[in-house]
Amino acid sequence: MDTRPSPTTLIDSAYRIADDLLFPAAAEVDRTGEVPPIHWTALADAGLYGIAAPETAGGPGLEFTQVIEIIEALTSGCLSTAFTWLQHHGVVLSLAVTTNDALRDELFDDAVSGRIRGGVAYAGAVPTPPRMSATRTADGWVFSGYAPFVSGWGSIDVLQISARDVDTDDVIAAIVPTHPMSSAITVSPMRLAAGNASHTVSLRIDSLSVPDALVVSRVALDDFFATQNTGIRLNGTLPFGILRRCAALLDRAGATRPARRLRERGSEIRTRLDNSLDDAGALLAARADGAQLAVDAAAALVAAEGGRALIAGSDADRLSREATFTLVAASRPELKGLLLQRFSGLDDVV
């Protein structure tokens, strides 16, 4: 008997958790900088840690648009919770397709169920020269470099680190335990203006020994970059979570026409995002429009709320800061340039 929750059940659960659990606690999460453990438990109990797993690997077999809807819903509840949880799915996807059978057998079922929680450190492999490098040894690799933003520190059990092979420029990804922490890893906590409860840190890695048993993938650099559009689209869901909550609060404040117009703009941008997965330029342009829309939606809420929006910790205050978060989270230089264009009114930015 198949006990996996259906796609409809997973989507319904995401909306229920967002509205009944996450959003009522969002102000306190923002104030304290801590996500309550009950958030992680609720997501695991609902099966939401496994949404990225393909059906062939025992996952629920969600359509991509259904995954997007779940991420948007949870982001509308609590940005810190959703953003930390979002990183986990990179680990699930990697384990689902790895040729390292022993590593998959050890971690995959627990990752899908949420019994272990994962984070990712991709950014070190993106720039040229890379921030994170990998040097081959007799029985594995030595990783060295810098991971500028790693979320979930203290609540994740494993971390997927991507590094560039110093000899071939291939991207080597390994899944390493976060506890006990290796002495080769230096952690520097960050205090964020929004999403601070995501416990985002930077990592300095100095000659971390990574045995082959922990390597989840090795891909050519071109193939690595070919998968980045999917990541851009997934991170492009964050502004729509902010939009959903701002529009709901505008409705509550009686500003139904502005709320409706913001939702209409969101539908148009969402369609362009979904139609641009094979066109990096168009995808980034739509991603920039989505981030700008989140800022517009938060500004509309501030205008509707008036003086109440100036109270520290109010919904409008928090959502304004969270909209700013979506301008820079998982960004790229091209996206930064597009946003500079939009907010400055210039036709181009050098």
Short mmCIF file of N, CA and C in Angstrom, two decimals, residues 165-319:
data_model
loop_
_atom_site.label_atom_id
_atom_site.label_comp_id
_atom_site.label_asym_id
_atom_site.label_seq_id
_atom_site.Cartn_x
_atom_site.Cartn_y
_atom_site.Cartn_z
N ASP A 165 37.50 21.31 -9.14
CA ASP A 165 38.73 20.55 -9.24
C ASP A 165 39.84 21.45 -9.80
N VAL A 166 40.94 21.56 -9.09
CA VAL A 166 42.01 22.46 -9.52
C VAL A 166 42.65 22.01 -10.83
N ASP A 167 42.51 20.74 -11.19
CA ASP A 167 43.12 20.23 -12.41
C ASP A 167 42.20 20.28 -13.62
N THR A 168 40.92 19.96 -13.44
CA THR A 168 40.01 19.82 -14.57
C THR A 168 38.90 20.87 -14.62
N ASP A 169 38.69 21.59 -13.54
CA ASP A 169 37.59 22.55 -13.39
C ASP A 169 36.23 21.86 -13.26
N ASP A 170 36.21 20.52 -13.16
CA ASP A 170 34.96 19.84 -12.85
C ASP A 170 34.47 20.29 -11.47
N VAL A 171 33.16 20.18 -11.28
CA VAL A 171 32.58 20.55 -9.98
C VAL A 171 32.36 19.27 -9.18
N ILE A 172 33.00 19.22 -8.03
CA ILE A 172 32.91 18.08 -7.12
C ILE A 172 31.97 18.48 -5.99
N ALA A 173 30.95 17.67 -5.74
CA ALA A 173 30.02 17.93 -4.64
C ALA A 173 30.10 16.80 -3.64
N ALA A 174 30.21 17.16 -2.37
CA ALA A 174 30.29 16.18 -1.30
C ALA A 174 29.29 16.54 -0.21
N ILE A 175 28.77 15.53 0.46
CA ILE A 175 27.84 15.74 1.56
C ILE A 175 28.57 15.36 2.84
N VAL A 176 28.83 16.37 3.68
CA VAL A 176 29.63 16.17 4.89
C VAL A 176 28.78 16.42 6.12
N PRO A 177 29.05 15.73 7.21
CA PRO A 177 28.29 15.97 8.45
C PRO A 177 28.67 17.32 9.05
N THR A 178 27.72 17.97 9.69
CA THR A 178 28.00 19.25 10.34
C THR A 178 28.33 19.05 11.82
N HIS A 179 28.13 17.87 12.34
CA HIS A 179 28.51 17.60 13.72
C HIS A 179 28.90 16.12 13.84
N PRO A 180 30.05 15.82 14.45
CA PRO A 180 30.96 16.82 15.00
C PRO A 180 31.62 17.63 13.88
N MET A 181 31.81 18.93 14.12
CA MET A 181 32.35 19.80 13.09
C MET A 181 33.86 19.60 12.96
N SER A 182 34.32 19.55 11.73
CA SER A 182 35.74 19.40 11.49
C SER A 182 36.50 20.66 11.92
N SER A 183 37.71 20.43 12.43
CA SER A 183 38.57 21.57 12.80
C SER A 183 39.03 22.35 11.58
N ALA A 184 38.81 21.79 10.38
CA ALA A 184 39.18 22.50 9.15
C ALA A 184 38.16 23.55 8.75
N ILE A 185 37.03 23.61 9.45
CA ILE A 185 35.95 24.55 9.12
C ILE A 185 35.85 25.61 10.20
N THR A 186 35.95 26.88 9.77
CA THR A 186 35.77 28.01 10.67
C THR A 186 34.45 28.68 10.35
N VAL A 187 33.59 28.83 11.35
CA VAL A 187 32.24 29.36 11.17
C VAL A 187 32.18 30.80 11.66
N SER A 188 31.63 31.69 10.82
CA SER A 188 31.43 33.09 11.21
C SER A 188 29.95 33.41 11.09
N PRO A 189 29.23 33.52 12.22
CA PRO A 189 27.80 33.84 12.16
C PRO A 189 27.57 35.23 11.59
N MET A 190 26.40 35.42 10.98
CA MET A 190 25.99 36.71 10.44
C MET A 190 24.67 37.12 11.07
N ARG A 191 24.50 38.41 11.27
CA ARG A 191 23.21 38.92 11.71
C ARG A 191 22.56 39.60 10.51
N LEU A 192 21.47 39.03 10.03
CA LEU A 192 20.79 39.53 8.85
C LEU A 192 19.66 40.47 9.23
N ALA A 193 19.38 41.44 8.36
CA ALA A 193 18.29 42.38 8.59
C ALA A 193 16.94 41.71 8.44
N ALA A 194 16.88 40.65 7.68
CA ALA A 194 15.65 39.87 7.49
C ALA A 194 16.06 38.41 7.35
N GLY A 195 15.20 37.52 7.81
CA GLY A 195 15.53 36.10 7.74
C GLY A 195 16.66 35.71 8.67
N ASN A 196 16.84 36.47 9.74
CA ASN A 196 17.97 36.21 10.63
C ASN A 196 17.87 34.85 11.31
N ALA A 197 16.65 34.36 11.49
CA ALA A 197 16.49 33.06 12.13
C ALA A 197 16.90 31.90 11.22
N SER A 198 17.27 32.20 9.99
CA SER A 198 17.82 31.16 9.11
C SER A 198 19.21 30.73 9.55
N HIS A 199 19.77 31.44 10.54
CA HIS A 199 21.11 31.11 11.07
C HIS A 199 22.12 30.97 9.92
N THR A 200 22.22 32.04 9.15
CA THR A 200 23.15 32.07 8.02
C THR A 200 24.55 32.42 8.51
N VAL A 201 25.52 31.66 8.03
CA VAL A 201 26.92 31.85 8.42
C VAL A 201 27.79 31.88 7.17
N SER A 202 29.02 32.30 7.33
CA SER A 202 30.03 32.08 6.31
C SER A 202 30.99 31.03 6.82
N LEU A 203 31.54 30.25 5.90
CA LEU A 203 32.46 29.18 6.28
C LEU A 203 33.80 29.38 5.59
N ARG A 204 34.85 29.32 6.38
CA ARG A 204 36.21 29.28 5.85
C ARG A 204 36.70 27.85 5.99
N ILE A 205 37.07 27.23 4.89
CA ILE A 205 37.47 25.82 4.89
C ILE A 205 38.94 25.72 4.52
N ASP A 206 39.71 25.10 5.39
CA ASP A 206 41.15 25.01 5.21
C ASP A 206 41.57 23.55 5.23
N SER A 207 41.74 22.99 4.04
CA SER A 207 42.23 21.61 3.88
C SER A 207 41.32 20.61 4.57
N LEU A 208 40.05 20.63 4.16
CA LEU A 208 39.08 19.66 4.67
C LEU A 208 39.22 18.35 3.88
N SER A 209 39.54 17.27 4.55
CA SER A 209 39.66 15.97 3.89
C SER A 209 38.27 15.39 3.63
N VAL A 210 38.01 15.06 2.36
CA VAL A 210 36.71 14.53 1.95
C VAL A 210 36.94 13.18 1.27
N PRO A 211 36.62 12.07 1.92
CA PRO A 211 36.82 10.77 1.28
C PRO A 211 35.84 10.57 0.12
N ASP A 212 36.20 9.72 -0.80
CA ASP A 212 35.34 9.44 -1.94
C ASP A 212 33.96 8.96 -1.50
N ALA A 213 33.87 8.34 -0.33
CA ALA A 213 32.60 7.82 0.16
C ALA A 213 31.57 8.92 0.39
N LEU A 214 32.01 10.18 0.52
CA LEU A 214 31.10 11.30 0.76
C LEU A 214 30.82 12.12 -0.50
N VAL A 215 31.44 11.77 -1.61
CA VAL A 215 31.24 12.51 -2.86
C VAL A 215 29.93 12.08 -3.50
N VAL A 216 29.05 13.05 -3.73
CA VAL A 216 27.73 12.74 -4.28
C VAL A 216 27.69 12.92 -5.79
N SER A 217 28.58 13.77 -6.35
CA SER A 217 28.57 13.96 -7.80
C SER A 217 29.87 14.60 -8.26
N ARG A 218 30.17 14.37 -9.53
CA ARG A 218 31.24 15.07 -10.23
C ARG A 218 30.72 15.37 -11.62
N VAL A 219 30.67 16.66 -11.97
CA VAL A 219 30.13 17.06 -13.28
C VAL A 219 31.05 18.08 -13.91
N ALA A 220 31.03 18.12 -15.24
CA ALA A 220 31.78 19.14 -15.96
C ALA A 220 31.20 20.52 -15.63
N LEU A 221 32.06 21.53 -15.69
CA LEU A 221 31.63 22.88 -15.32
C LEU A 221 30.45 23.35 -16.16
N ASP A 222 30.47 23.07 -17.47
CA ASP A 222 29.35 23.48 -18.32
C ASP A 222 28.05 22.82 -17.89
N ASP A 223 28.13 21.55 -17.50
CA ASP A 223 26.93 20.86 -17.04
C ASP A 223 26.43 21.44 -15.71
N PHE A 224 27.37 21.83 -14.86
CA PHE A 224 26.99 22.46 -13.60
C PHE A 224 26.21 23.75 -13.86
N PHE A 225 26.72 24.58 -14.75
CA PHE A 225 26.04 25.84 -15.03
C PHE A 225 24.72 25.62 -15.77
N ALA A 226 24.62 24.52 -16.50
CA ALA A 226 23.37 24.24 -17.23
C ALA A 226 22.22 23.98 -16.28
N THR A 227 22.51 23.58 -15.05
CA THR A 227 21.45 23.31 -14.08
C THR A 227 21.10 24.55 -13.24
N GLN A 228 21.82 25.63 -13.44
CA GLN A 228 21.62 26.80 -12.57
C GLN A 228 20.28 27.49 -12.81
N ASN A 229 19.73 27.37 -14.03
CA ASN A 229 18.44 28.01 -14.29
C ASN A 229 17.35 27.48 -13.36
N THR A 230 17.40 26.19 -13.08
CA THR A 230 16.40 25.62 -12.16
C THR A 230 16.53 26.26 -10.78
N GLY A 231 17.76 26.43 -10.32
CA GLY A 231 17.98 27.07 -9.03
C GLY A 231 17.50 28.51 -9.01
N ILE A 232 17.75 29.23 -10.10
CA ILE A 232 17.28 30.61 -10.19
C ILE A 232 15.76 30.66 -10.11
N ARG A 233 15.10 29.72 -10.79
CA ARG A 233 13.63 29.70 -10.75
C ARG A 233 13.13 29.37 -9.35
N LEU A 234 13.75 28.41 -8.69
CA LEU A 234 13.30 28.05 -7.35
C LEU A 234 13.48 29.22 -6.37
N ASN A 235 14.63 29.88 -6.43
CA ASN A 235 14.83 31.04 -5.57
C ASN A 235 13.94 32.20 -5.97
N GLY A 236 13.49 32.19 -7.23
CA GLY A 236 12.55 33.21 -7.68
C GLY A 236 11.17 33.08 -7.09
N THR A 237 10.93 32.01 -6.31
CA THR A 237 9.64 31.87 -5.65
C THR A 237 9.53 32.77 -4.43
N LEU A 238 10.65 33.14 -3.83
CA LEU A 238 10.62 33.89 -2.57
C LEU A 238 9.81 35.19 -2.68
N PRO A 239 10.00 36.00 -3.73
CA PRO A 239 9.20 37.23 -3.81
C PRO A 239 7.70 36.98 -3.86
N PHE A 240 7.30 35.86 -4.43
CA PHE A 240 5.86 35.59 -4.55
C PHE A 240 5.26 35.17 -3.21
N GLY A 241 6.08 34.61 -2.33
CA GLY A 241 5.60 34.36 -0.98
C GLY A 241 5.35 35.68 -0.25
N ILE A 242 6.28 36.63 -0.41
CA ILE A 242 6.08 37.96 0.18
C ILE A 242 4.84 38.61 -0.42
N LEU A 243 4.69 38.52 -1.72
CA LEU A 243 3.52 39.08 -2.40
C LEU A 243 2.23 38.48 -1.85
N ARG A 244 2.19 37.17 -1.70
CA ARG A 244 0.96 36.52 -1.21
C ARG A 244 0.55 37.07 0.16
N ARG A 245 1.52 37.20 1.06
CA ARG A 245 1.17 37.68 2.40
C ARG A 245 0.79 39.16 2.38
N CYS A 246 1.52 39.98 1.63
CA CYS A 246 1.19 41.40 1.56
C CYS A 246 -0.21 41.60 0.98
N ALA A 247 -0.53 40.85 -0.07
CA ALA A 247 -1.86 41.00 -0.69
C ALA A 247 -2.96 40.59 0.27
N ALA A 248 -2.73 39.53 1.04
CA ALA A 248 -3.73 39.10 2.02
C ALA A 248 -3.95 40.17 3.09
N LEU A 249 -2.86 40.79 3.53
CA LEU A 249 -2.98 41.85 4.55
C LEU A 249 -3.60 43.11 3.96
N LEU A 250 -3.36 43.39 2.70
CA LEU A 250 -4.03 44.51 2.04
C LEU A 250 -5.53 44.27 1.96
N ASP A 251 -5.92 43.05 1.63
CA ASP A 251 -7.35 42.71 1.64
C ASP A 251 -7.95 42.96 3.01
N ARG A 252 -7.24 42.52 4.04
CA ARG A 252 -7.74 42.69 5.41
C ARG A 252 -7.87 44.16 5.78
N ALA A 253 -7.00 44.99 5.20
CA ALA A 253 -7.04 46.43 5.48
C ALA A 253 -8.05 47.17 4.62
N GLY A 254 -8.74 46.44 3.73
CA GLY A 254 -9.75 47.05 2.87
C GLY A 254 -9.22 47.54 1.54
N ALA A 255 -7.92 47.33 1.28
CA ALA A 255 -7.31 47.79 0.02
C ALA A 255 -7.38 46.65 -1.00
N THR A 256 -8.60 46.28 -1.38
CA THR A 256 -8.77 45.09 -2.23
C THR A 256 -8.34 45.34 -3.67
N ARG A 257 -8.57 46.52 -4.19
CA ARG A 257 -8.16 46.78 -5.58
C ARG A 257 -6.64 46.75 -5.74
N PRO A 258 -5.88 47.43 -4.87
CA PRO A 258 -4.42 47.29 -4.97
C PRO A 258 -3.96 45.84 -4.82
N ALA A 259 -4.58 45.11 -3.91
CA ALA A 259 -4.20 43.70 -3.73
C ALA A 259 -4.45 42.91 -5.00
N ARG A 260 -5.60 43.14 -5.62
CA ARG A 260 -5.92 42.41 -6.85
C ARG A 260 -4.92 42.74 -7.95
N ARG A 261 -4.56 44.01 -8.07
CA ARG A 261 -3.61 44.42 -9.12
C ARG A 261 -2.24 43.81 -8.88
N LEU A 262 -1.80 43.77 -7.64
CA LEU A 262 -0.51 43.15 -7.33
C LEU A 262 -0.53 41.66 -7.68
N ARG A 263 -1.62 40.99 -7.39
CA ARG A 263 -1.73 39.57 -7.74
C ARG A 263 -1.70 39.38 -9.25
N GLU A 264 -2.35 40.28 -9.99
CA GLU A 264 -2.33 40.19 -11.46
C GLU A 264 -0.92 40.35 -11.99
N ARG A 265 -0.17 41.29 -11.45
CA ARG A 265 1.22 41.46 -11.86
C ARG A 265 2.02 40.20 -11.53
N GLY A 266 1.75 39.63 -10.37
CA GLY A 266 2.44 38.41 -9.99
C GLY A 266 2.16 37.26 -10.94
N SER A 267 0.93 37.11 -11.37
CA SER A 267 0.58 36.03 -12.30
C SER A 267 1.32 36.19 -13.62
N GLU A 268 1.44 37.41 -14.09
CA GLU A 268 2.13 37.65 -15.36
C GLU A 268 3.62 37.33 -15.23
N ILE A 269 4.24 37.76 -14.15
CA ILE A 269 5.68 37.50 -13.97
C ILE A 269 5.93 36.02 -13.74
N ARG A 270 5.06 35.38 -12.98
CA ARG A 270 5.21 33.94 -12.72
C ARG A 270 5.16 33.16 -14.04
N THR A 271 4.27 33.55 -14.94
CA THR A 271 4.17 32.88 -16.24
C THR A 271 5.47 33.06 -17.03
N ARG A 272 6.02 34.27 -17.00
CA ARG A 272 7.28 34.50 -17.72
C ARG A 272 8.42 33.69 -17.11
N LEU A 273 8.45 33.56 -15.81
CA LEU A 273 9.47 32.73 -15.17
C LEU A 273 9.36 31.28 -15.64
N ASP A 274 8.15 30.76 -15.64
CA ASP A 274 7.95 29.36 -16.01
C ASP A 274 8.25 29.11 -17.49
N ASN A 275 8.08 30.13 -18.31
CA ASN A 275 8.33 29.98 -19.75
C ASN A 275 9.77 30.26 -20.14
N SER A 276 10.62 30.58 -19.16
CA SER A 276 11.99 31.03 -19.48
C SER A 276 13.06 30.10 -18.94
N LEU A 277 12.70 28.88 -18.58
CA LEU A 277 13.69 27.99 -17.98
C LEU A 277 14.82 27.64 -18.94
N ASP A 278 14.59 27.77 -20.24
CA ASP A 278 15.63 27.48 -21.22
C ASP A 278 16.28 28.75 -21.76
N ASP A 279 15.97 29.89 -21.17
CA ASP A 279 16.50 31.18 -21.64
C ASP A 279 16.99 31.95 -20.43
N ALA A 280 18.30 31.87 -20.15
CA ALA A 280 18.84 32.47 -18.93
C ALA A 280 18.59 33.96 -18.86
N GLY A 281 18.70 34.67 -19.99
CA GLY A 281 18.49 36.11 -19.98
C GLY A 281 17.06 36.48 -19.62
N ALA A 282 16.11 35.81 -20.25
CA ALA A 282 14.70 36.09 -19.95
C ALA A 282 14.35 35.67 -18.53
N LEU A 283 14.95 34.59 -18.07
CA LEU A 283 14.68 34.12 -16.71
C LEU A 283 15.15 35.14 -15.68
N LEU A 284 16.36 35.67 -15.87
CA LEU A 284 16.88 36.65 -14.93
C LEU A 284 16.07 37.94 -14.96
N ALA A 285 15.60 38.32 -16.16
CA ALA A 285 14.77 39.53 -16.25
C ALA A 285 13.47 39.35 -15.48
N ALA A 286 12.84 38.19 -15.61
CA ALA A 286 11.61 37.93 -14.87
C ALA A 286 11.88 37.80 -13.38
N ARG A 287 13.03 37.23 -13.03
CA ARG A 287 13.42 37.13 -11.62
C ARG A 287 13.57 38.52 -11.02
N ALA A 288 14.17 39.45 -11.77
CA ALA A 288 14.32 40.82 -11.29
C ALA A 288 12.96 41.49 -11.13
N ASP A 289 12.06 41.25 -12.08
CA ASP A 289 10.72 41.83 -11.98
C ASP A 289 9.98 41.30 -10.76
N GLY A 290 10.18 40.02 -10.45
CA GLY A 290 9.53 39.44 -9.29
C GLY A 290 10.04 40.07 -8.00
N ALA A 291 11.35 40.26 -7.91
CA ALA A 291 11.91 40.89 -6.71
C ALA A 291 11.42 42.33 -6.56
N GLN A 292 11.35 43.04 -7.67
CA GLN A 292 10.82 44.41 -7.61
C GLN A 292 9.36 44.41 -7.18
N LEU A 293 8.60 43.44 -7.65
CA LEU A 293 7.19 43.35 -7.27
C LEU A 293 7.04 43.12 -5.77
N ALA A 294 7.91 42.30 -5.18
CA ALA A 294 7.84 42.08 -3.74
C ALA A 294 8.05 43.39 -2.98
N VAL A 295 9.01 44.19 -3.45
CA VAL A 295 9.25 45.49 -2.82
C VAL A 295 8.03 46.39 -2.98
N ASP A 296 7.43 46.39 -4.18
CA ASP A 296 6.23 47.20 -4.43
C ASP A 296 5.07 46.76 -3.52
N ALA A 297 4.91 45.44 -3.37
CA ALA A 297 3.82 44.93 -2.55
C ALA A 297 4.01 45.33 -1.08
N ALA A 298 5.25 45.24 -0.60
CA ALA A 298 5.52 45.65 0.78
C ALA A 298 5.31 47.14 0.96
N ALA A 299 5.71 47.93 -0.04
CA ALA A 299 5.50 49.38 0.05
C ALA A 299 4.01 49.72 0.04
N ALA A 300 3.24 48.98 -0.75
CA ALA A 300 1.80 49.20 -0.76
C ALA A 300 1.20 48.90 0.61
N LEU A 301 1.70 47.85 1.26
CA LEU A 301 1.20 47.51 2.59
C LEU A 301 1.56 48.60 3.60
N VAL A 302 2.77 49.13 3.52
CA VAL A 302 3.16 50.23 4.40
C VAL A 302 2.23 51.42 4.21
N ALA A 303 1.95 51.75 2.95
CA ALA A 303 1.07 52.88 2.68
C ALA A 303 -0.33 52.64 3.25
N ALA A 304 -0.82 51.42 3.11
CA ALA A 304 -2.16 51.10 3.61
C ALA A 304 -2.21 51.10 5.13
N GLU A 305 -1.15 50.63 5.77
CA GLU A 305 -1.12 50.53 7.23
C GLU A 305 -0.86 51.88 7.89
N GLY A 306 -0.18 52.77 7.19
CA GLY A 306 0.11 54.08 7.76
C GLY A 306 1.08 53.98 8.92
N GLY A 307 0.80 54.74 9.98
CA GLY A 307 1.71 54.82 11.11
C GLY A 307 2.02 53.49 11.75
N ARG A 308 1.09 52.55 11.71
CA ARG A 308 1.33 51.24 12.32
C ARG A 308 2.51 50.53 11.66
N ALA A 309 2.76 50.85 10.39
CA ALA A 309 3.85 50.20 9.68
C ALA A 309 5.22 50.61 10.22
N LEU A 310 5.27 51.74 10.95
CA LEU A 310 6.55 52.20 11.49
C LEU A 310 6.91 51.54 12.81
N ILE A 311 6.00 50.75 13.35
CA ILE A 311 6.27 50.07 14.62
C ILE A 311 7.17 48.87 14.35
N ALA A 312 8.32 48.87 15.01
CA ALA A 312 9.27 47.77 14.81
C ALA A 312 8.61 46.45 15.16
N GLY A 313 8.75 45.49 14.26
CA GLY A 313 8.17 44.17 14.48
C GLY A 313 6.78 44.00 13.93
N SER A 314 6.20 45.07 13.38
CA SER A 314 4.89 44.94 12.76
C SER A 314 5.01 44.09 11.49
N ASP A 315 3.87 43.59 11.01
CA ASP A 315 3.91 42.80 9.78
C ASP A 315 4.49 43.60 8.62
N ALA A 316 4.08 44.86 8.50
CA ALA A 316 4.57 45.69 7.39
C ALA A 316 6.07 45.93 7.50
N ASP A 317 6.55 46.17 8.72
CA ASP A 317 7.99 46.35 8.92
C ASP A 317 8.75 45.09 8.51
N ARG A 318 8.31 43.94 9.02
CA ARG A 318 9.02 42.69 8.72
C ARG A 318 8.97 42.36 7.24
N LEU A 319 7.80 42.49 6.62
CA LEU A 319 7.67 42.14 5.21
C LEU A 319 8.45 43.09 4.32
#
